[in-house]
PDB file of C-alpha atoms in Angstrom:
ATOM      1  CA  MET A   1      -2.454  -0.180  -8.671  1.00  0.00           C
ATOM      2  CA  SER A   2      -5.203  -2.566  -7.441  1.00  0.00           C
ATOM      3  CA  ALA A   3      -7.699   0.305  -7.298  1.00  0.00           C
ATOM      4  CA  LEU A   4      -7.169   1.027 -10.983  1.00  0.00           C
ATOM      5  CA  ALA A   5      -7.326  -2.674 -11.851  1.00  0.00           C
ATOM      6  CA  ASP A   6     -10.614  -3.020  -9.987  1.00  0.00           C
ATOM      7  CA  PHE A   7     -11.972   0.100 -11.677  1.00  0.00           C
ATOM      8  CA  LEU A   8     -11.057  -1.011 -15.186  1.00  0.00           C
ATOM      9  CA  SER A   9     -12.411  -4.511 -14.667  1.00  0.00           C
ATOM     10  CA  ALA A  10     -15.705  -3.081 -13.414  1.00  0.00           C
ATOM     11  CA  HIS A  11     -16.299  -0.742 -16.375  1.00  0.00           C
ATOM     12  CA  ALA A  12     -16.437  -1.722 -20.017  1.00  0.00           C
ATOM     13  CA  SER A  13     -16.282   1.866 -21.312  1.00  0.00           C
ATOM     14  CA  VAL A  14     -13.682   4.248 -19.880  1.00  0.00           C
ATOM     15  CA  ILE A  15     -12.197   7.540 -21.027  1.00  0.00           C
ATOM     16  CA  CYS A  16      -8.605   8.280 -19.993  1.00  0.00           C
ATOM     17  CA  VAL A  17      -8.096  12.009 -19.350  1.00  0.00           C
ATOM     18  CA  THR A  18      -4.448  13.111 -19.397  1.00  0.00           C
ATOM     19  CA  LEU A  19      -2.851  16.468 -18.652  1.00  0.00           C
ATOM     20  CA  THR A  20      -0.607  16.719 -21.702  1.00  0.00           C
ATOM     21  CA  ARG A  21       0.691  20.263 -21.237  1.00  0.00           C
ATOM     22  CA  VAL A  22       0.793  22.695 -18.323  1.00  0.00           C
ATOM     23  CA  ARG A  23       1.703  26.354 -18.617  1.00  0.00           C
ATOM     24  CA  GLY A  24       1.953  28.412 -15.470  1.00  0.00           C
ATOM     25  CA  SER A  25       0.205  27.345 -12.274  1.00  0.00           C
ATOM     26  CA  SER A  26      -1.962  24.224 -12.289  1.00  0.00           C
ATOM     27  CA  PRO A  27      -3.474  21.937  -9.627  1.00  0.00           C
ATOM     28  CA  ARG A  28      -1.608  18.914 -11.054  1.00  0.00           C
ATOM     29  CA  ASN A  29       1.479  18.234 -13.160  1.00  0.00           C
ATOM     30  CA  GLU A  30       1.850  17.095 -16.750  1.00  0.00           C
ATOM     31  CA  GLY A  31       1.184  13.409 -17.196  1.00  0.00           C
ATOM     32  CA  THR A  32      -1.483  13.233 -14.472  1.00  0.00           C
ATOM     33  CA  GLN A  33      -4.333  10.944 -15.467  1.00  0.00           C
ATOM     34  CA  MET A  34      -7.955  10.447 -14.482  1.00  0.00           C
ATOM     35  CA  PHE A  35     -10.223   7.617 -15.618  1.00  0.00           C
ATOM     36  CA  VAL A  36     -13.879   8.337 -16.273  1.00  0.00           C
ATOM     37  CA  ALA A  37     -16.703   5.796 -16.536  1.00  0.00           C
ATOM     38  CA  PRO A  38     -20.388   6.636 -16.992  1.00  0.00           C
ATOM     39  CA  HIS A  39     -21.053   6.728 -13.257  1.00  0.00           C
ATOM     40  CA  ALA A  40     -17.630   6.427 -11.598  1.00  0.00           C
ATOM     41  CA  LEU A  41     -14.162   7.980 -11.457  1.00  0.00           C
ATOM     42  CA  CYS A  42     -10.647   6.832 -10.641  1.00  0.00           C
ATOM     43  CA  GLY A  43      -7.986   9.462  -9.965  1.00  0.00           C
ATOM     44  CA  THR A  44      -8.112  13.241 -10.194  1.00  0.00           C
ATOM     45  CA  ILE A  45      -6.632  16.006 -12.334  1.00  0.00           C
ATOM     46  CA  GLY A  46      -6.980  18.521  -9.522  1.00  0.00           C
ATOM     47  CA  GLY A  47     -10.678  19.019  -8.891  1.00  0.00           C
ATOM     48  CA  GLY A  48     -12.541  22.269  -9.354  1.00  0.00           C
ATOM     49  CA  GLN A  49     -14.185  23.485 -12.516  1.00  0.00           C
ATOM     50  CA  LEU A  50     -11.411  22.077 -14.709  1.00  0.00           C
ATOM     51  CA  GLU A  51     -12.116  18.558 -13.545  1.00  0.00           C
ATOM     52  CA  HIS A  52     -15.871  19.099 -13.799  1.00  0.00           C
ATOM     53  CA  MET A  53     -15.487  20.193 -17.419  1.00  0.00           C
ATOM     54  CA  ALA A  54     -13.259  17.233 -18.258  1.00  0.00           C
ATOM     55  CA  ILE A  55     -15.692  14.764 -16.702  1.00  0.00           C
ATOM     56  CA  GLU A  56     -18.602  16.262 -18.636  1.00  0.00           C
ATOM     57  CA  ARG A  57     -16.658  16.043 -21.892  1.00  0.00           C
ATOM     58  CA  ALA A  58     -15.556  12.466 -21.188  1.00  0.00           C
ATOM     59  CA  ARG A  59     -19.073  11.292 -20.408  1.00  0.00           C
ATOM     60  CA  ALA A  60     -20.388  12.996 -23.526  1.00  0.00           C
ATOM     61  CA  MET A  61     -17.822  10.944 -25.462  1.00  0.00           C
ATOM     62  CA  LEU A  62     -19.054   7.767 -23.782  1.00  0.00           C
ATOM     63  CA  THR A  63     -22.580   8.655 -24.890  1.00  0.00           C
ATOM     64  CA  ASP A  64     -21.885   9.675 -28.474  1.00  0.00           C
ATOM     65  CA  GLY A  65     -19.184   7.086 -29.212  1.00  0.00           C
ATOM     66  CA  ALA A  66     -16.297   9.509 -29.830  1.00  0.00           C
ATOM     67  CA  LEU A  67     -12.854   7.919 -29.674  1.00  0.00           C
ATOM     68  CA  ASN A  68     -10.737  10.930 -28.704  1.00  0.00           C
ATOM     69  CA  ALA A  69     -10.879  14.631 -28.001  1.00  0.00           C
ATOM     70  CA  ALA A  70      -8.693  17.491 -26.777  1.00  0.00           C
ATOM     71  CA  MET A  71      -9.248  20.428 -24.464  1.00  0.00           C
ATOM     72  CA  ASP A  72      -7.291  23.663 -23.975  1.00  0.00           C
ATOM     73  CA  VAL A  73      -8.424  25.365 -20.779  1.00  0.00           C
ATOM     74  CA  PRO A  74      -7.285  28.681 -19.210  1.00  0.00           C
ATOM     75  CA  LEU A  75      -7.399  28.399 -15.423  1.00  0.00           C
ATOM     76  CA  GLY A  76      -8.767  31.869 -14.794  1.00  0.00           C
ATOM     77  CA  PRO A  77     -11.969  33.820 -14.186  1.00  0.00           C
ATOM     78  CA  GLU A  78     -13.533  32.379 -17.332  1.00  0.00           C
ATOM     79  CA  ILE A  79     -14.106  29.063 -15.557  1.00  0.00           C
ATOM     80  CA  GLY A  80     -14.124  30.293 -11.984  1.00  0.00           C
ATOM     81  CA  GLN A  81     -10.593  29.169 -11.076  1.00  0.00           C
ATOM     82  CA  CYS A  82      -7.732  31.378  -9.986  1.00  0.00           C
ATOM     83  CA  CYS A  83      -4.635  29.228 -10.659  1.00  0.00           C
ATOM     84  CA  GLY A  84      -3.653  31.548 -13.497  1.00  0.00           C
ATOM     85  CA  GLY A  85      -2.161  28.872 -15.717  1.00  0.00           C
ATOM     86  CA  ARG A  86      -3.350  27.033 -18.782  1.00  0.00           C
ATOM     87  CA  VAL A  87      -3.633  23.299 -19.391  1.00  0.00           C
ATOM     88  CA  GLU A  88      -4.143  21.024 -22.343  1.00  0.00           C
ATOM     89  CA  LEU A  89      -5.951  17.706 -21.961  1.00  0.00           C
ATOM     90  CA  SER A  90      -6.267  14.631 -24.111  1.00  0.00           C
ATOM     91  CA  LEU A  91      -9.336  12.419 -23.737  1.00  0.00           C
ATOM     92  CA  VAL A  92      -9.085   8.910 -25.194  1.00  0.00           C
ATOM     93  CA  ARG A  93     -11.539   6.018 -25.150  1.00  0.00           C
ATOM     94  CA  MET A  94      -9.529   3.132 -23.726  1.00  0.00           C
ATOM     95  CA  ARG A  95      -8.975   0.003 -25.804  1.00  0.00           C
ATOM     96  CA  GLN A  96      -7.573  -3.219 -24.379  1.00  0.00           C
ATOM     97  CA  GLY A  97      -4.035  -2.153 -25.200  1.00  0.00           C
ATOM     98  CA  ASP A  98      -4.593   1.160 -23.411  1.00  0.00           C
ATOM     99  CA  ARG A  99      -5.841  -0.693 -20.347  1.00  0.00           C
ATOM    100  CA  ARG A 100      -2.826  -2.967 -20.272  1.00  0.00           C
ATOM    101  CA  ALA A 101      -0.503   0.025 -20.671  1.00  0.00           C
ATOM    102  CA  ALA A 102      -2.246   1.945 -17.894  1.00  0.00           C
ATOM    103  CA  LEU A 103      -1.985  -1.007 -15.510  1.00  0.00           C
ATOM    104  CA  LYS A 104       1.683  -1.519 -16.359  1.00  0.00           C
ATOM    105  CA  GLN A 105       2.373   2.170 -15.793  1.00  0.00           C
ATOM    106  CA  ALA A 106       0.539   2.068 -12.463  1.00  0.00           C
ATOM    107  CA  GLN A 107       2.521  -1.001 -11.434  1.00  0.00           C
ATOM    108  CA  GLN A 108       5.796   0.708 -12.311  1.00  0.00           C
ATOM    109  CA  ALA A 109       4.761   3.835 -10.420  1.00  0.00           C
ATOM    110  CA  GLN A 110       3.910   1.734  -7.374  1.00  0.00           C
ATOM    111  CA  ALA A 111       7.280  -0.001  -7.481  1.00  0.00           C
ATOM    112  CA  ALA A 112       9.054   3.367  -7.736  1.00  0.00           C
ATOM    113  CA  LEU A 113       7.388   4.827  -4.650  1.00  0.00           C
ATOM    114  CA  PRO A 114       9.760   5.716  -1.797  1.00  0.00           C
ATOM    115  CA  SER A 115       9.774   3.433   1.220  1.00  0.00           C
ATOM    116  CA  VAL A 116       9.087   4.618   4.756  1.00  0.00           C
ATOM    117  CA  TYR A 117      10.312   2.238   7.437  1.00  0.00           C
ATOM    118  CA  VAL A 118       8.519   2.618  10.754  1.00  0.00           C
ATOM    119  CA  MET A 119      10.754   0.886  13.270  1.00  0.00           C
ATOM    120  CA  GLY A 120       8.409   0.053  16.137  1.00  0.00           C
ATOM    121  CA  ALA A 121       4.765  -1.034  16.064  1.00  0.00           C
ATOM    122  CA  GLY A 122       3.595   0.531  19.300  1.00  0.00           C
ATOM    123  CA  HIS A 123       0.966   3.243  19.629  1.00  0.00           C
ATOM    124  CA  VAL A 124       2.735   5.910  17.571  1.00  0.00           C
ATOM    125  CA  GLY A 125       4.112   3.386  15.084  1.00  0.00           C
ATOM    126  CA  ARG A 126       0.651   2.027  14.386  1.00  0.00           C
ATOM    127  CA  ALA A 127      -0.734   5.563  14.093  1.00  0.00           C
ATOM    128  CA  LEU A 128       1.964   6.321  11.522  1.00  0.00           C
ATOM    129  CA  ALA A 129       1.052   3.202   9.549  1.00  0.00           C
ATOM    130  CA  ASP A 130      -2.631   4.195   9.648  1.00  0.00           C
ATOM    131  CA  GLN A 131      -1.819   7.512   7.984  1.00  0.00           C
ATOM    132  CA  LEU A 132       0.979   6.417   5.647  1.00  0.00           C
ATOM    133  CA  GLN A 133      -1.196   3.720   4.054  1.00  0.00           C
ATOM    134  CA  HIS A 134      -3.129   6.493   2.289  1.00  0.00           C
ATOM    135  CA  LEU A 135      -0.055   8.273   0.900  1.00  0.00           C
ATOM    136  CA  PRO A 136       2.134   7.560  -2.156  1.00  0.00           C
ATOM    137  CA  VAL A 137       4.758   5.587  -0.233  1.00  0.00           C
ATOM    138  CA  ASN A 138       5.529   1.975   0.574  1.00  0.00           C
ATOM    139  CA  CYS A 139       5.179   1.800   4.348  1.00  0.00           C
ATOM    140  CA  VAL A 140       7.058  -0.983   6.139  1.00  0.00           C
ATOM    141  CA  LEU A 141       6.199  -1.524   9.815  1.00  0.00           C
ATOM    142  CA  VAL A 142       8.902  -3.466  11.684  1.00  0.00           C
ATOM    143  CA  ASP A 143       8.909  -4.853  15.224  1.00  0.00           C
ATOM    144  CA  THR A 144      10.534  -7.574  17.276  1.00  0.00           C
ATOM    145  CA  ARG A 145       7.182  -8.348  18.931  1.00  0.00           C
ATOM    146  CA  PRO A 146       4.520 -10.134  16.868  1.00  0.00           C
ATOM    147  CA  GLU A 147       1.813  -9.182  19.353  1.00  0.00           C
ATOM    148  CA  GLU A 148       2.348  -5.496  18.625  1.00  0.00           C
ATOM    149  CA  LEU A 149       2.274  -6.048  14.867  1.00  0.00           C
ATOM    150  CA  ALA A 150      -0.953  -8.019  15.277  1.00  0.00           C
ATOM    151  CA  GLN A 151      -2.680  -4.890  16.596  1.00  0.00           C
ATOM    152  CA  CYS A 152      -2.011  -2.954  13.387  1.00  0.00           C
ATOM    153  CA  ARG A 153      -5.013  -2.758  11.042  1.00  0.00           C
ATOM    154  CA  ALA A 154      -3.350  -0.665   8.344  1.00  0.00           C
ATOM    155  CA  ASP A 155      -2.774  -2.000   4.838  1.00  0.00           C
ATOM    156  CA  VAL A 156       1.021  -1.838   5.014  1.00  0.00           C
ATOM    157  CA  ASP A 157       3.945  -4.253   4.818  1.00  0.00           C
ATOM    158  CA  MET A 158       4.323  -5.672   8.343  1.00  0.00           C
ATOM    159  CA  ARG A 159       7.562  -7.439   9.215  1.00  0.00           C
ATOM    160  CA  PHE A 160       8.402  -9.373  12.353  1.00  0.00           C
ATOM    161  CA  SER A 161      12.175  -9.266  12.791  1.00  0.00           C
ATOM    162  CA  MET A 162      14.387 -10.248  15.682  1.00  0.00           C
ATOM    163  CA  ILE A 163      17.248  -8.308  14.043  1.00  0.00           C
ATOM    164  CA  PRO A 164      15.510  -5.136  12.795  1.00  0.00           C
ATOM    165  CA  GLU A 165      18.766  -3.466  11.798  1.00  0.00           C
ATOM    166  CA  VAL A 166      18.857  -5.915   8.877  1.00  0.00           C
ATOM    167  CA  GLU A 167      15.696  -4.281   7.519  1.00  0.00           C
ATOM    168  CA  ILE A 168      17.500  -0.939   7.579  1.00  0.00           C
ATOM    169  CA  ALA A 169      20.619  -2.339   5.930  1.00  0.00           C
ATOM    170  CA  THR A 170      18.632  -3.883   3.065  1.00  0.00           C
ATOM    171  CA  ALA A 171      16.190  -1.001   2.494  1.00  0.00           C
ATOM    172  CA  PRO A 172      16.152   0.715  -0.920  1.00  0.00           C
ATOM    173  CA  SER A 173      18.242   3.837  -1.434  1.00  0.00           C
ATOM    174  CA  GLY A 174      16.370   7.018  -0.591  1.00  0.00           C
ATOM    175  CA  SER A 175      14.178   5.405   2.054  1.00  0.00           C
ATOM    176  CA  ALA A 176      12.910   7.231   5.126  1.00  0.00           C
ATOM    177  CA  PHE A 177      13.358   5.779   8.614  1.00  0.00           C
ATOM    178  CA  VAL A 178      11.295   6.632  11.681  1.00  0.00           C
ATOM    179  CA  VAL A 179      12.631   4.981  14.833  1.00  0.00           C
ATOM    180  CA  LEU A 180      10.299   4.599  17.830  1.00  0.00           C
ATOM    181  CA  THR A 181      10.823   1.247  19.505  1.00  0.00           C
ATOM    182  CA  HIS A 182      10.124   0.180  23.085  1.00  0.00           C
ATOM    183  CA  ASP A 183      13.792   0.453  24.071  1.00  0.00           C
ATOM    184  CA  HIS A 184      16.146   3.458  24.061  1.00  0.00           C
ATOM    185  CA  GLY A 185      19.158   1.256  23.373  1.00  0.00           C
ATOM    186  CA  LEU A 186      17.473  -0.280  20.345  1.00  0.00           C
ATOM    187  CA  ASP A 187      16.446   3.209  19.193  1.00  0.00           C
ATOM    188  CA  PHE A 188      20.087   4.268  19.290  1.00  0.00           C
ATOM    189  CA  LEU A 189      21.276   1.162  17.422  1.00  0.00           C
ATOM    190  CA  LEU A 190      18.678   1.490  14.652  1.00  0.00           C
ATOM    191  CA  THR A 191      19.088   5.237  14.263  1.00  0.00           C
ATOM    192  CA  SER A 192      22.841   4.851  13.986  1.00  0.00           C
ATOM    193  CA  ALA A 193      22.364   2.188  11.302  1.00  0.00           C
ATOM    194  CA  ALA A 194      20.039   4.483   9.328  1.00  0.00           C
ATOM    195  CA  LEU A 195      22.433   7.435   9.544  1.00  0.00           C
ATOM    196  CA  GLU A 196      25.391   5.258   8.600  1.00  0.00           C
ATOM    197  CA  ARG A 197      23.775   4.407   5.249  1.00  0.00           C
ATOM    198  CA  GLY A 198      24.324   7.975   4.034  1.00  0.00           C
ATOM    199  CA  ASP A 199      21.542   7.753   1.452  1.00  0.00           C
ATOM    200  CA  ALA A 200      18.395   8.044   3.565  1.00  0.00           C
ATOM    201  CA  ALA A 201      15.870  10.702   2.620  1.00  0.00           C
ATOM    202  CA  TYR A 202      14.898  11.107   6.267  1.00  0.00           C
ATOM    203  CA  VAL A 203      16.071   9.719   9.594  1.00  0.00           C
ATOM    204  CA  GLY A 204      13.998  10.483  12.672  1.00  0.00           C
ATOM    205  CA  MET A 205      14.006   9.208  16.247  1.00  0.00           C
ATOM    206  CA  ILE A 206      11.273   9.788  18.794  1.00  0.00           C
ATOM    207  CA  GLY A 207      12.425  11.556  21.922  1.00  0.00           C
ATOM    208  CA  SER A 208      13.437  14.955  23.210  1.00  0.00           C
ATOM    209  CA  ALA A 209      16.304  17.406  23.115  1.00  0.00           C
ATOM    210  CA  THR A 210      17.789  15.500  26.061  1.00  0.00           C
ATOM    211  CA  LYS A 211      17.563  12.181  24.229  1.00  0.00           C
ATOM    212  CA  ARG A 212      19.251  13.789  21.231  1.00  0.00           C
ATOM    213  CA  VAL A 213      22.195  14.801  23.426  1.00  0.00           C
ATOM    214  CA  LYS A 214      22.368  11.329  24.973  1.00  0.00           C
ATOM    215  CA  PHE A 215      22.385   9.792  21.507  1.00  0.00           C
ATOM    216  CA  ARG A 216      25.184  12.103  20.380  1.00  0.00           C
ATOM    217  CA  ASN A 217      27.229  11.050  23.407  1.00  0.00           C
ATOM    218  CA  TRP A 218      26.460   7.382  22.704  1.00  0.00           C
ATOM    219  CA  LEU A 219      27.709   7.806  19.136  1.00  0.00           C
ATOM    220  CA  ARG A 220      30.876   9.442  20.400  1.00  0.00           C
ATOM    221  CA  ASP A 221      31.565   6.468  22.687  1.00  0.00           C
ATOM    222  CA  HIS A 222      30.425   3.629  20.426  1.00  0.00           C
ATOM    223  CA  CYS A 223      30.473   4.822  16.800  1.00  0.00           C
ATOM    224  CA  ASP A 224      33.604   6.950  16.476  1.00  0.00           C
ATOM    225  CA  GLY A 225      31.661  10.169  16.869  1.00  0.00           C
ATOM    226  CA  GLN A 226      29.200   9.564  14.022  1.00  0.00           C
ATOM    227  CA  SER A 227      27.467  12.833  13.108  1.00  0.00           C
ATOM    228  CA  ILE A 228      23.848  13.577  14.014  1.00  0.00           C
ATOM    229  CA  GLU A 229      23.697  16.546  11.645  1.00  0.00           C
ATOM    230  CA  HIS A 230      20.996  14.897   9.560  1.00  0.00           C
ATOM    231  CA  LEU A 231      18.986  13.438  12.428  1.00  0.00           C
ATOM    232  CA  ASN A 232      15.465  14.646  13.175  1.00  0.00           C
ATOM    233  CA  CYS A 233      14.996  14.308  16.935  1.00  0.00           C
ATOM    234  CA  PRO A 234      12.537  15.072  18.350  1.00  0.00           C
ATOM    235  CA  ILE A 235      10.393  14.015  15.409  1.00  0.00           C
ATOM    236  CA  GLY A 236       7.402  16.076  14.380  1.00  0.00           C
ATOM    237  CA  ALA A 237       8.661  18.987  16.473  1.00  0.00           C
ATOM    238  CA  SER A 238       5.806  21.380  15.680  1.00  0.00           C
ATOM    239  CA  GLY A 239       5.429  22.996  19.066  1.00  0.00           C
ATOM    240  CA  SER A 240       2.173  21.181  19.782  1.00  0.00           C
ATOM    241  CA  ARG A 241       1.685  20.061  23.366  1.00  0.00           C
ATOM    242  CA  ASP A 242      -0.702  17.289  22.323  1.00  0.00           C
ATOM    243  CA  LYS A 243       0.978  13.914  22.870  1.00  0.00           C
ATOM    244  CA  ARG A 244      -1.766  11.661  21.539  1.00  0.00           C
ATOM    245  CA  PRO A 245      -0.266   9.103  19.128  1.00  0.00           C
ATOM    246  CA  SER A 246      -2.442  10.178  16.207  1.00  0.00           C
ATOM    247  CA  VAL A 247      -1.432  13.822  16.634  1.00  0.00           C
ATOM    248  CA  ILE A 248       2.276  13.024  16.913  1.00  0.00           C
ATOM    249  CA  ALA A 249       1.926  10.810  13.845  1.00  0.00           C
ATOM    250  CA  ALA A 250       0.263  13.586  11.836  1.00  0.00           C
ATOM    251  CA  PHE A 251       3.171  15.954  12.426  1.00  0.00           C
ATOM    252  CA  VAL A 252       5.742  13.242  11.709  1.00  0.00           C
ATOM    253  CA  VAL A 253       4.034  12.233   8.466  1.00  0.00           C
ATOM    254  CA  ALA A 254       4.054  15.873   7.342  1.00  0.00           C
ATOM    255  CA  GLU A 255       7.770  16.066   8.168  1.00  0.00           C
ATOM    256  CA  VAL A 256       8.609  12.869   6.293  1.00  0.00           C
ATOM    257  CA  MET A 257       6.534  13.722   3.227  1.00  0.00           C
ATOM    258  CA  ALA A 258       8.096  17.187   3.055  1.00  0.00           C
ATOM    259  CA  GLU A 259      11.506  15.544   2.752  1.00  0.00           C
ATOM    260  CA  LEU A 260      10.404  12.872   0.287  1.00  0.00           C
ATOM    261  CA  THR A 261       8.696  15.355  -2.038  1.00  0.00           C
ATOM    262  CA  SER A 262      11.081  18.294  -1.759  1.00  0.00           C
ATOM    263  CA  GLU A 263      12.715  19.811  -4.831  1.00  0.00           C
ATOM    264  CA  THR A 264      16.113  18.640  -3.603  1.00  0.00           C
ATOM    265  CA  ALA A 265      15.080  15.113  -2.577  1.00  0.00           C
ATOM    266  CA  ALA A 266      16.834  13.516  -5.556  1.00  0.00           C
ATOM    267  CA  THR A 267      20.120  15.358  -5.074  1.00  0.00           C
ATOM    268  CA  ALA A 268      20.198  15.682  -1.274  1.00  0.00           C
ATOM    269  CA  PRO A 269      18.974  12.348   0.081  1.00  0.00           C
ATOM    270  CA  LEU A 270      19.637  13.205   3.705  1.00  0.00           C
ATOM    271  CA  GLY A 271      17.286  15.652   5.395  1.00  0.00           C
ATOM    272  CA  GLU A 272      18.538  19.217   5.643  1.00  0.00           C
ATOM    273  CA  ASN A 273      16.389  20.283   8.581  1.00  0.00           C
ATOM    274  CA  GLU A 274      17.634  20.109  12.115  1.00  0.00           C
ATOM    275  CA  ALA A 275      14.702  19.564  14.443  1.00  0.00           C
ATOM    276  CA  PRO A 276      14.542  22.096  17.271  1.00  0.00           C
ATOM    277  CA  GLY A 277      14.632  21.069  20.875  1.00  0.00           C
ATOM    278  CA  GLY A 278      11.449  20.891  22.840  1.00  0.00           C
ATOM    279  CA  GLY A 279       9.460  19.058  25.429  1.00  0.00           C
ATOM    280  CA  ALA A 280       9.774  15.327  25.764  1.00  0.00           C
ATOM    281  CA  GLN A 281       7.635  13.155  23.526  1.00  0.00           C
ATOM    282  CA  SER A 282       5.763  10.148  24.808  1.00  0.00           C
ATOM    283  CA  ASP A 283       7.089   7.158  22.922  1.00  0.00           C
ATOM    284  CA  ARG A 284       5.100   4.189  21.670  1.00  0.00           C
ATOM    285  CA  ALA A 285       5.275   2.397  25.003  1.00  0.00           C
ATOM    286  CA  GLY A 286       3.942   5.391  26.896  1.00  0.00           C
ATOM    287  CA  ARG A 287       7.329   6.288  28.416  1.00  0.00           C
ATOM    288  CA  THR A 288       8.502   9.864  28.543  1.00  0.00           C
ATOM    289  CA  ALA A 289      11.768  10.198  26.664  1.00  0.00           C
TER     290      ALA A 289
END
């Protein structure tokens, strides 16, 4: 939301471009907005020739003083795109009320973003935060060690907590949890707490097929045989042999975002995918799980 606020405060004349109707395939969905100033942009309606045409039309409006316009564009060979759909756009010169409404809408959208709790601020945890800060989620990085949190440079919510399971218990419904602390016992405790909620969009624990079995046995002995059906462990199990934190984080982020943006995310909050077994993953402390 701050990016839009900064953009609007920096430009006196802005055209709001909105996808008002989408038929067939399109780069973006109905309701998507882009803001066009004479020499700057905020947002995107999908790029390509469609966006180029919309920007040209918007800037022509800024020049000639037009208040509003509409476009109906087939996304085919006529404009050099191959989506095959058709979109309708509205272009409106923003008044003060429009600006206030856009900022309120952006604020509401920000508040509605899903939360991703990264439980552990070691090497992989910090790499996850680095990547998640650029995605449409609220990333919360939690650790019991302030010195580890202090090494994170990402623009995320960082929380020092001596009882990190409280962060899991009080997280919003539909949150995702990635557990990768410095201690296997703490991993087990936090993962169990996330699974016990029953409403998580994703629960993942760093480790290996062996650690998954050990966790299942731990649940049997300490948690009345709690199910691990919806647990992703190992996380980011792509088959890659590269154990660098940034690479592991890239695969985990893809896994988490796939769950958060799936068609069934709203009706099936727990992940459906069972992660396959595989080689051990190096955790955030450099141990081999």
